[in-house]
Coordinates of C-alpha atoms in Angstrom, one line a residue:
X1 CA -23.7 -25.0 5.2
X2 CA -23.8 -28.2 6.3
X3 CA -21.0 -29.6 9.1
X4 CA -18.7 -31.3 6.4
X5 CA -18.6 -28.1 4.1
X6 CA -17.9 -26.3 7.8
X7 CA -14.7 -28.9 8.3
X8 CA -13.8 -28.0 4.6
X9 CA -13.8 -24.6 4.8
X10 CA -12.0 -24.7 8.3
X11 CA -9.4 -26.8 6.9
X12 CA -8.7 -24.6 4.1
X13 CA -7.8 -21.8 6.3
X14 CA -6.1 -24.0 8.4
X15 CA -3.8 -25.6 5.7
X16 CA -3.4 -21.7 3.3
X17 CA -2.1 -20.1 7.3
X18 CA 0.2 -23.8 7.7
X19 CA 1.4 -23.1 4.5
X20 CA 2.3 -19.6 4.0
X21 CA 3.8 -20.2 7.7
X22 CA 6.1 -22.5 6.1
X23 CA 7.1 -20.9 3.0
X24 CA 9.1 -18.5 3.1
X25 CA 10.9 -16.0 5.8
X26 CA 9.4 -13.2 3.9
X27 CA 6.3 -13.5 4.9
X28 CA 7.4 -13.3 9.3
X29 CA 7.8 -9.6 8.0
X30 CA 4.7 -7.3 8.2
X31 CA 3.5 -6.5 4.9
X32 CA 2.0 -2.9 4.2
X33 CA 1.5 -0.6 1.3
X34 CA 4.7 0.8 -0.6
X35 CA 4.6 3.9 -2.7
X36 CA 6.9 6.3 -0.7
X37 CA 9.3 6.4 -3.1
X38 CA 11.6 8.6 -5.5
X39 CA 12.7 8.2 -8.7
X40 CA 16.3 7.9 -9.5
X41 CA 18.0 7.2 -12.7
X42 CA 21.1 4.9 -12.4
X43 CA 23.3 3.9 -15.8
X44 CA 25.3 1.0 -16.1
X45 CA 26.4 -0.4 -12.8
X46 CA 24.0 0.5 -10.4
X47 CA 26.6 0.8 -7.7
X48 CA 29.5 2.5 -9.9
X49 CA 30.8 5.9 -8.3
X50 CA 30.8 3.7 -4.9
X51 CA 33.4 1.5 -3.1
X52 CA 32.4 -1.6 -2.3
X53 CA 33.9 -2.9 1.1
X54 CA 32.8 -6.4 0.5
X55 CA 33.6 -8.5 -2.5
X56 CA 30.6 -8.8 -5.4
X57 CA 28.4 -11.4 -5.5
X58 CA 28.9 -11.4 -9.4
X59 CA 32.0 -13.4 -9.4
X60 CA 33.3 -16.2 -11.2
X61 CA 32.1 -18.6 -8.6
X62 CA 28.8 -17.3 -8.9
X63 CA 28.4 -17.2 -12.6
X64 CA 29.8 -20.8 -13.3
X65 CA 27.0 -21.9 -10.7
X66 CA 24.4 -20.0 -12.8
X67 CA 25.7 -21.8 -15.7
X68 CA 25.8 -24.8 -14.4
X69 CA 22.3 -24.5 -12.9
X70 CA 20.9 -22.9 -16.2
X71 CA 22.3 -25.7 -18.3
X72 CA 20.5 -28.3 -16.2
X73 CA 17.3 -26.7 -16.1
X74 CA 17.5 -26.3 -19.5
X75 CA 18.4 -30.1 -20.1
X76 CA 15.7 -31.6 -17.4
X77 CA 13.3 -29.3 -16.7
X78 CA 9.6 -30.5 -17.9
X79 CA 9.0 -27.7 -19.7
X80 CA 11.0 -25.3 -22.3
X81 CA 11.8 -22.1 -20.6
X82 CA 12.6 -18.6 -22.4
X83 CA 16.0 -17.3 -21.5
X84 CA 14.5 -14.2 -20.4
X85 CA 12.4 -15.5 -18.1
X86 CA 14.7 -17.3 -16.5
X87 CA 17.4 -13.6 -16.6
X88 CA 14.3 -11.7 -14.7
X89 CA 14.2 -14.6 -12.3
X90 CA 17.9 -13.9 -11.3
X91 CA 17.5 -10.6 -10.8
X92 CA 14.0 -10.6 -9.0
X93 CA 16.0 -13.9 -6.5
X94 CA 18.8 -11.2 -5.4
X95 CA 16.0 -8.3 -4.5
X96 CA 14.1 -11.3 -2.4
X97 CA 17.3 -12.6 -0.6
X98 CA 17.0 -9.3 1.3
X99 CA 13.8 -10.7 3.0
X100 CA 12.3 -7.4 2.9
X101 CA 8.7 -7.4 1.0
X102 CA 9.3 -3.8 -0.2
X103 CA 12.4 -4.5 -2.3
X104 CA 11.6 -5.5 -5.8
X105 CA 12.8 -5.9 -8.9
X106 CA 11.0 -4.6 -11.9
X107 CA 10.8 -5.2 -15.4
X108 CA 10.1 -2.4 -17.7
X109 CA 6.4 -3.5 -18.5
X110 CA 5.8 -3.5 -14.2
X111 CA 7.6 0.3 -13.8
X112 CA 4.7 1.4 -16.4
X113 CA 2.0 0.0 -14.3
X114 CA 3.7 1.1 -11.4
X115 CA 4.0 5.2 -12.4
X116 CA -0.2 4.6 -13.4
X117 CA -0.6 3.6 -10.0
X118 CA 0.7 6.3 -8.5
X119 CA -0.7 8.6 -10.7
X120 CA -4.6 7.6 -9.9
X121 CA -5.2 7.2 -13.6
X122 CA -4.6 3.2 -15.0
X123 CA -6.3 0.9 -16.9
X124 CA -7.7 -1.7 -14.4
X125 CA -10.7 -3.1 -12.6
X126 CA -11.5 0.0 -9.9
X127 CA -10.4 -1.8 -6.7
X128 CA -8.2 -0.5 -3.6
X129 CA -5.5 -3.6 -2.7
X130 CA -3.6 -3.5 0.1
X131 CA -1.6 -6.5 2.1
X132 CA -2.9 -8.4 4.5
X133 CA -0.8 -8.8 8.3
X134 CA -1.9 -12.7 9.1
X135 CA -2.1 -14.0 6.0
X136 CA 0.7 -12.6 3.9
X137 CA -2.1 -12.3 0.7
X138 CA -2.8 -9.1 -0.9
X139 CA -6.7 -8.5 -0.3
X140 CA -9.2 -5.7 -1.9
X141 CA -9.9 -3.5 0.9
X142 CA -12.2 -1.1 -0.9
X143 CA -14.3 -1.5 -4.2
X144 CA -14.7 2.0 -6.2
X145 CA -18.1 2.4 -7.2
X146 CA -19.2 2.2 -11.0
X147 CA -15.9 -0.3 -11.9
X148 CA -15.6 -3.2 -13.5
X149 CA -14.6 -5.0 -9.8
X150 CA -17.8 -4.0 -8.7
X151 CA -20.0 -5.8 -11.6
X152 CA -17.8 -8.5 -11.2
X153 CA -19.1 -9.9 -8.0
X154 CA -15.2 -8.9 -6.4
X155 CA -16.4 -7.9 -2.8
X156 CA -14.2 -5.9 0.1
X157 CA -12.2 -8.0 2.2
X158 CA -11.8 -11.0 -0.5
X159 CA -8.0 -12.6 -0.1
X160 CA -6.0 -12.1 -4.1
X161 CA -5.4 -16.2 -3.9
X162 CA -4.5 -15.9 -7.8
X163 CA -4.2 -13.8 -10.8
X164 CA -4.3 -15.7 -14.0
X165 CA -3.3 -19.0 -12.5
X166 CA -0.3 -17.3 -10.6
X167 CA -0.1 -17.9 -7.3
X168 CA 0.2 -14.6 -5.1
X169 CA 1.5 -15.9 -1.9
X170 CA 4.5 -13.7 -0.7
X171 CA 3.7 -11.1 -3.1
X172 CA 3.5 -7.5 -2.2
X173 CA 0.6 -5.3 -3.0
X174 CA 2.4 -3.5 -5.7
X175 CA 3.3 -6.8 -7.4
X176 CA -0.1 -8.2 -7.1
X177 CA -1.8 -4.5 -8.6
X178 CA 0.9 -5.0 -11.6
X179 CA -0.7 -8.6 -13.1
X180 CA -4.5 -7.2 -12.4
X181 CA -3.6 -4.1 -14.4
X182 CA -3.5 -4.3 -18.5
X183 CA -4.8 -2.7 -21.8
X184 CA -8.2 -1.4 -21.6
X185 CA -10.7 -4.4 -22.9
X186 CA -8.8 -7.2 -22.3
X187 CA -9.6 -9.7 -19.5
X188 CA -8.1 -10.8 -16.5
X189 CA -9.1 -13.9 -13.8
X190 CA -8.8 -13.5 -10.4
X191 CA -9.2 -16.3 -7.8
X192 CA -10.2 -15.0 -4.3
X193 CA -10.2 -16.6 -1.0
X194 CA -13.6 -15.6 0.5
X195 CA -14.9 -15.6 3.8
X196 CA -17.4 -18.4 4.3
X197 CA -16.5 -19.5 0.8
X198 CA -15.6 -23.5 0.8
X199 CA -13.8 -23.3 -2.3
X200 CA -11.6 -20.2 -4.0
X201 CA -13.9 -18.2 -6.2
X202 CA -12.8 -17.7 -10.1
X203 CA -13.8 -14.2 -11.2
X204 CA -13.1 -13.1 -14.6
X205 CA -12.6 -8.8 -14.9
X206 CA -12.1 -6.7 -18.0
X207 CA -10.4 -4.4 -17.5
X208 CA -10.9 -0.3 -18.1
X209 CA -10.0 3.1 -17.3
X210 CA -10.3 3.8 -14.2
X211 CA -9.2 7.5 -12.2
X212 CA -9.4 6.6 -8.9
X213 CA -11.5 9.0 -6.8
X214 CA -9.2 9.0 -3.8
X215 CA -11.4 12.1 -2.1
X216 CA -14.7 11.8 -0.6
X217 CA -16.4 14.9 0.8
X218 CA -19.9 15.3 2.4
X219 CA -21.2 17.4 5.6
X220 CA -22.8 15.7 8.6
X221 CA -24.6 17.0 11.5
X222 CA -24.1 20.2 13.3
X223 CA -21.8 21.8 10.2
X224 CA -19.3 19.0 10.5
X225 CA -17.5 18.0 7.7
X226 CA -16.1 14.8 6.5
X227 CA -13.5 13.9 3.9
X228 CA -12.5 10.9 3.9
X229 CA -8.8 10.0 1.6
X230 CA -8.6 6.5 0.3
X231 CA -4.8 6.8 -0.8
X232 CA -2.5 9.3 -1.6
X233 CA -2.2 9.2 -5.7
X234 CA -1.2 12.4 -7.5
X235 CA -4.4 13.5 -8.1
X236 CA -5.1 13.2 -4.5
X237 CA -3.9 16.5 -3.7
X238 CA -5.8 18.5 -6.3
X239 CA -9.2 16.5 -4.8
X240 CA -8.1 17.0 -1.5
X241 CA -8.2 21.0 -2.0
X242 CA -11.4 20.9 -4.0
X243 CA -13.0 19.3 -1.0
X244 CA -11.5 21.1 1.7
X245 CA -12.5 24.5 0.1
X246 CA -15.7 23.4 -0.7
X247 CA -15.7 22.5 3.1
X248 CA -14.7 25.9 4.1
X249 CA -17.1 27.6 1.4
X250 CA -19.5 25.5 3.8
X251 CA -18.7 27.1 6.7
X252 CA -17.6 23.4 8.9
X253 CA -17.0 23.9 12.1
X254 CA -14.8 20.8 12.6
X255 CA -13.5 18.3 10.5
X256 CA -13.1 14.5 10.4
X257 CA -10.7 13.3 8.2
X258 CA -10.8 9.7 7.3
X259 CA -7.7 7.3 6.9
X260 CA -9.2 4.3 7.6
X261 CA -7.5 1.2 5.5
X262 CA -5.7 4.5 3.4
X263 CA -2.4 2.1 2.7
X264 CA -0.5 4.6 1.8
X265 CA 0.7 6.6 -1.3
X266 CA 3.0 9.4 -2.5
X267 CA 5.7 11.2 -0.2
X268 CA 5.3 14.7 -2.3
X269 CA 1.3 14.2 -2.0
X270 CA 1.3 13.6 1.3
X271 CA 3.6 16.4 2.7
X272 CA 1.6 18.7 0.3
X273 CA -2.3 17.9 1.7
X274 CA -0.4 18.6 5.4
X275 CA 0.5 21.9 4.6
X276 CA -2.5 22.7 4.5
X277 CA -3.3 22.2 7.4
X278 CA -0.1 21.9 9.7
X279 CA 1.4 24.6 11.9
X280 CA 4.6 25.5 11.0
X281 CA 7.5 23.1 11.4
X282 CA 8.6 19.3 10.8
X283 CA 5.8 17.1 8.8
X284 CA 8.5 14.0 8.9
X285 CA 11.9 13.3 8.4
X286 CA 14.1 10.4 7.0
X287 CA 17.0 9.0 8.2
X288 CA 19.4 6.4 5.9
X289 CA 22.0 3.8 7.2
X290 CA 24.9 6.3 7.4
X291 CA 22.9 8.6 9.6
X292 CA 22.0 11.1 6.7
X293 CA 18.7 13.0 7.8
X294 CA 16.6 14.6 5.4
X295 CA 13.3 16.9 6.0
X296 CA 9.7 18.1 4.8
X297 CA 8.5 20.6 6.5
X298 CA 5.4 23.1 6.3
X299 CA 5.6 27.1 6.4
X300 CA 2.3 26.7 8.7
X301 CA 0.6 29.8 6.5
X302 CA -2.5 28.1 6.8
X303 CA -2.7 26.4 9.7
X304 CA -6.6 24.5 10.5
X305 CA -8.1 26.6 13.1
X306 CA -11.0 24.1 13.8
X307 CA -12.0 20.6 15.5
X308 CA -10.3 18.5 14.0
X309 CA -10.2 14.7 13.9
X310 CA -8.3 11.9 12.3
X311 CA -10.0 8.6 12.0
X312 CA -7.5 5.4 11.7
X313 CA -7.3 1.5 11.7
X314 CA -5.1 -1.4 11.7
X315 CA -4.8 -1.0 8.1
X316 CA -4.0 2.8 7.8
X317 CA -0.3 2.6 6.6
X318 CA 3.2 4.4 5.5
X319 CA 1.8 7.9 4.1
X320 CA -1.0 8.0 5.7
X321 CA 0.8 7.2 9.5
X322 CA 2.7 10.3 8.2
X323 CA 0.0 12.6 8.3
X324 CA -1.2 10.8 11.7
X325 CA 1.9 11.2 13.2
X326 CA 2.5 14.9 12.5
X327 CA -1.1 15.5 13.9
X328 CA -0.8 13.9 16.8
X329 CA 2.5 15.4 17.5
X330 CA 1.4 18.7 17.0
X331 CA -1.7 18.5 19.3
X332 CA -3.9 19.8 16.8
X333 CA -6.0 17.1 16.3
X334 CA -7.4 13.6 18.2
X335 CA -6.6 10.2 16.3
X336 CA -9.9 8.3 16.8
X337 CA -9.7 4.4 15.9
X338 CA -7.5 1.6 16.3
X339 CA -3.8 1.1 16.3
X340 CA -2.4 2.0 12.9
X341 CA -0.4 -0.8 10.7
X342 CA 2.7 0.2 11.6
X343 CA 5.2 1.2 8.2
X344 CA 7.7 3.4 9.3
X345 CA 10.0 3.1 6.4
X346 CA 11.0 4.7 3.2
X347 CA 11.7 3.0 -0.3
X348 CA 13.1 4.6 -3.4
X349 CA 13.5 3.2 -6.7
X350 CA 16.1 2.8 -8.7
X351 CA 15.8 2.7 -12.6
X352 CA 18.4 0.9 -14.7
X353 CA 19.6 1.7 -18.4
X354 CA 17.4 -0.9 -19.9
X355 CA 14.4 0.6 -17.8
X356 CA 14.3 -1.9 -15.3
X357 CA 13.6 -0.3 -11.6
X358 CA 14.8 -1.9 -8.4
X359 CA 12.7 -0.7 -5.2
X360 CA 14.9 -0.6 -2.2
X361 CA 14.4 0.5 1.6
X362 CA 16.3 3.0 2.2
X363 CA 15.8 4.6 4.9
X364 CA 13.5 4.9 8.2
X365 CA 11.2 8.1 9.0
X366 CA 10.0 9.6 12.0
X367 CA 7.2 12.2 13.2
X368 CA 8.3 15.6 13.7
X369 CA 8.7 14.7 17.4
X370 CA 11.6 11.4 16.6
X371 CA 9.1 8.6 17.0
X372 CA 9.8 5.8 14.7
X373 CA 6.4 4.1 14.5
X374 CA 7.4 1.0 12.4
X375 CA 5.9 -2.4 13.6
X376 CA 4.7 -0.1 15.8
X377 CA 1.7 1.8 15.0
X378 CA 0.4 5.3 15.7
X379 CA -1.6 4.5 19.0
X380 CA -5.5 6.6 19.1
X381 CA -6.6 8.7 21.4
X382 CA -9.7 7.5 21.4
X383 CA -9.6 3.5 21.0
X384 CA -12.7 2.3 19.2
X385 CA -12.7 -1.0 17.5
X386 CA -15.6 -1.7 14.3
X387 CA -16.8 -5.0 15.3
X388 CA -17.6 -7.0 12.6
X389 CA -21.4 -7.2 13.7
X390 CA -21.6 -4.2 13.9
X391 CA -24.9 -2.5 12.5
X392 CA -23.3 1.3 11.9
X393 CA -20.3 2.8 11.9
X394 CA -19.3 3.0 15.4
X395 CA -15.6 4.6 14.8
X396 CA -17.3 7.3 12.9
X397 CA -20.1 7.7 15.5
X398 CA -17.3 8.2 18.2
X399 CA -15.3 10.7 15.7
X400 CA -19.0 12.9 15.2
X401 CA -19.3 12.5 19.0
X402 CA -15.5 14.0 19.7
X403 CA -15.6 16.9 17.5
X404 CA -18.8 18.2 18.5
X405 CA -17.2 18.0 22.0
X406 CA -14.0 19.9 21.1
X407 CA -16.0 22.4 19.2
X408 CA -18.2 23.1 22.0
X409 CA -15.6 23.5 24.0
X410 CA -13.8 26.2 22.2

């Protein structure tokens, strides 16, 4: 690359971090991975059964404006515009006054893609997307072998720039996973923002079913085991238990559990895979704005009896802090790593009569001992950064190197 392309490129990331600094408030707020959520069905007014203390935004001042404004855009505006494009826009402007990244609004057709996510079965490209801290753009953190990402070209640590012409600046991982996601055969085009890339990079995916294999199990030296959990998808508990049997059939004598970039997943799965392994007592706990507290907690029948340890980065989020959190607080295990990302709070969706869902934050949790770890992060034990030199994995060097020393001191 010659010293022009070097200016190019440099000015690129220069003018994408001016701009997304510019844009919009949302974007001062840390983004992370959101899927602890519930499901709850709401009819008619979302908010009937309640008192309202302050008066409704849906009054008569408000709905001559959006009259007034609908007419003009309909009137001026370059290009014709469906009426239910612009109704979805109204809806999807009130979530984003909020400026919180993990309230959305969703339209049927997004709730369906949603619940595949979760689930660990969808028809997609195979590729793990989580948000990005600096640079407020979704990026693929981890390609799943044998996918259509992977024949793409798509690499780990690409930026989501576009999908289809959209722009995906300000969007939240879940949005972002909702227009890559489709029927199984048609096509989708993804721009990416690339690392020593002068210019964003058109790839064209078709898309396919794709189960997600969340759980990765192998033994290392000295009868050590390693699984390593990618997210926490409802099949992820079933994998989990496969692994950590076949683990014990094994005979380990200390495990490393891997969280690294894990961005998160399901509450239930979550709270399920630590029972396995937790003493008894708190896993975590949620608090709302009125002070309501509500618990998950482990009967501690099988509680691990070996080494263990938990490696983390600055991208292991929400779910996965969970099951950091109640390790560390139990003593039971050493968090080997970097700082985690820091998403201490809860979101639960909402579904509405015409099977629209709105995602709100509802609450804040905390580890079985009260920390609230939200733009915080669960600090290591054992800091060890992954340069990005680096020749081997150093962070899972140092978490071999740590359980063979607890075990041999035992």
């Amino acid at each position: 690359m010659n010293e022009n392309e070097k200016d190019d490129n440099r000015s690129f990331w220069r003018g994408l971090a001016v701009g997304l600094a510019s844009s919009c408030a949302i974007l001062l707020v840390v983004f992370g991975s959101v899927k602890i959520y519930q499901t709850y069905r709401v009819y008619g007014r979302l908010a009937s059964g309640s008192s309202a203390e302050t008066e409704s935004v849906a009054n008569e001042k408000t709905t001559e404006k959006l009259g007034v404004l609908e007419n003009t855009i309909k009137q001026y505006f370059w290009q014709d515009v469906d009426e239910s494009t612009l109704e979805e826009g109204v809806y999807k402007g009130l979530l984003e006054s909020l400026d919180d990244p993990y309230s959305v609004y969703y339209t049927h057709d997004e709730l369906v893609q949603l619940q595949q996510q979760t689930e660990g079965i969808y028809y997609g490209i195979g590729a793990y997307i989580s948000q990005d801290k600096e640079m407020g753009y979704a990026r693929i953190s981890k390609i799943i072998k044998n996918t259509p990402a992977e024949a793409s070209g798509l690499q780990q640590d690409d930026y989501i720039y576009k999908v289809n012409g959209e722009d995906m600046q300000g969007k939240d991982s879940t949005y972002v996973v909702s227009k890559i996601k489709g029927e199984a055969g048609t096509k989708v085009t993804i721009t990416v923002v690339r690392e020593g890339a002068t210019d964003p990079i058109d790839i064209e995916v078709e898309r396919q079913k794709i189960e997600s294999p969340t759980v990765e199990y192998q033994m290392l030296d000295n009868d050590m085991a390693y699984i390593q959990i990618t997210e926490f998808d409802l099949v992820t508990t079933e994998q989990f238990e496969e692994a950590y049997k076949q683990a014990q059939a094994d005979e380990m004598k200390g495990l490393i559990l891997d969280l690294r970039s894990n961005p998160g997943g399901n509450l239930s799965t979550v709270c399920d895979i630590a029972r396995m392994i937790l003493p008894k007592g708190l896993i975590v706990y949620t608090e709302d704005k009125y002070g309501k507290r509500e618990e998950y907690t482990c009967d501690g029948d099988t509680p691990i009896s070996i080494p263990l340890v938990v490696l983390v980065n600055e991208n292991t989020a929400s779910a996965a802090e969970i099951f950091t959190g109640a390790v560390k607080d139990y003593g039971i295990g050493t968090i080997v790593g970097t700082t985690t990302f820091g998403k201490g709070i809860v979101q639960n969706t909402f579904q509405l009569s015409d099977g629209s869902v709105v995602k709100l934050t509802i609450a804040h949790y905390y580890t079985p001992l009260g920390n609230d770890i939200h733009k915080v992060g669960i600090t290591p034990d054992v800091e060890v950064e992954l340069p990005d030199d680096a020749t081997s994995d150093v962070q899972l060097e140092k978490a071999l190197e740590v359980v063979k020393g607890l075990e041999s001191a035992e």
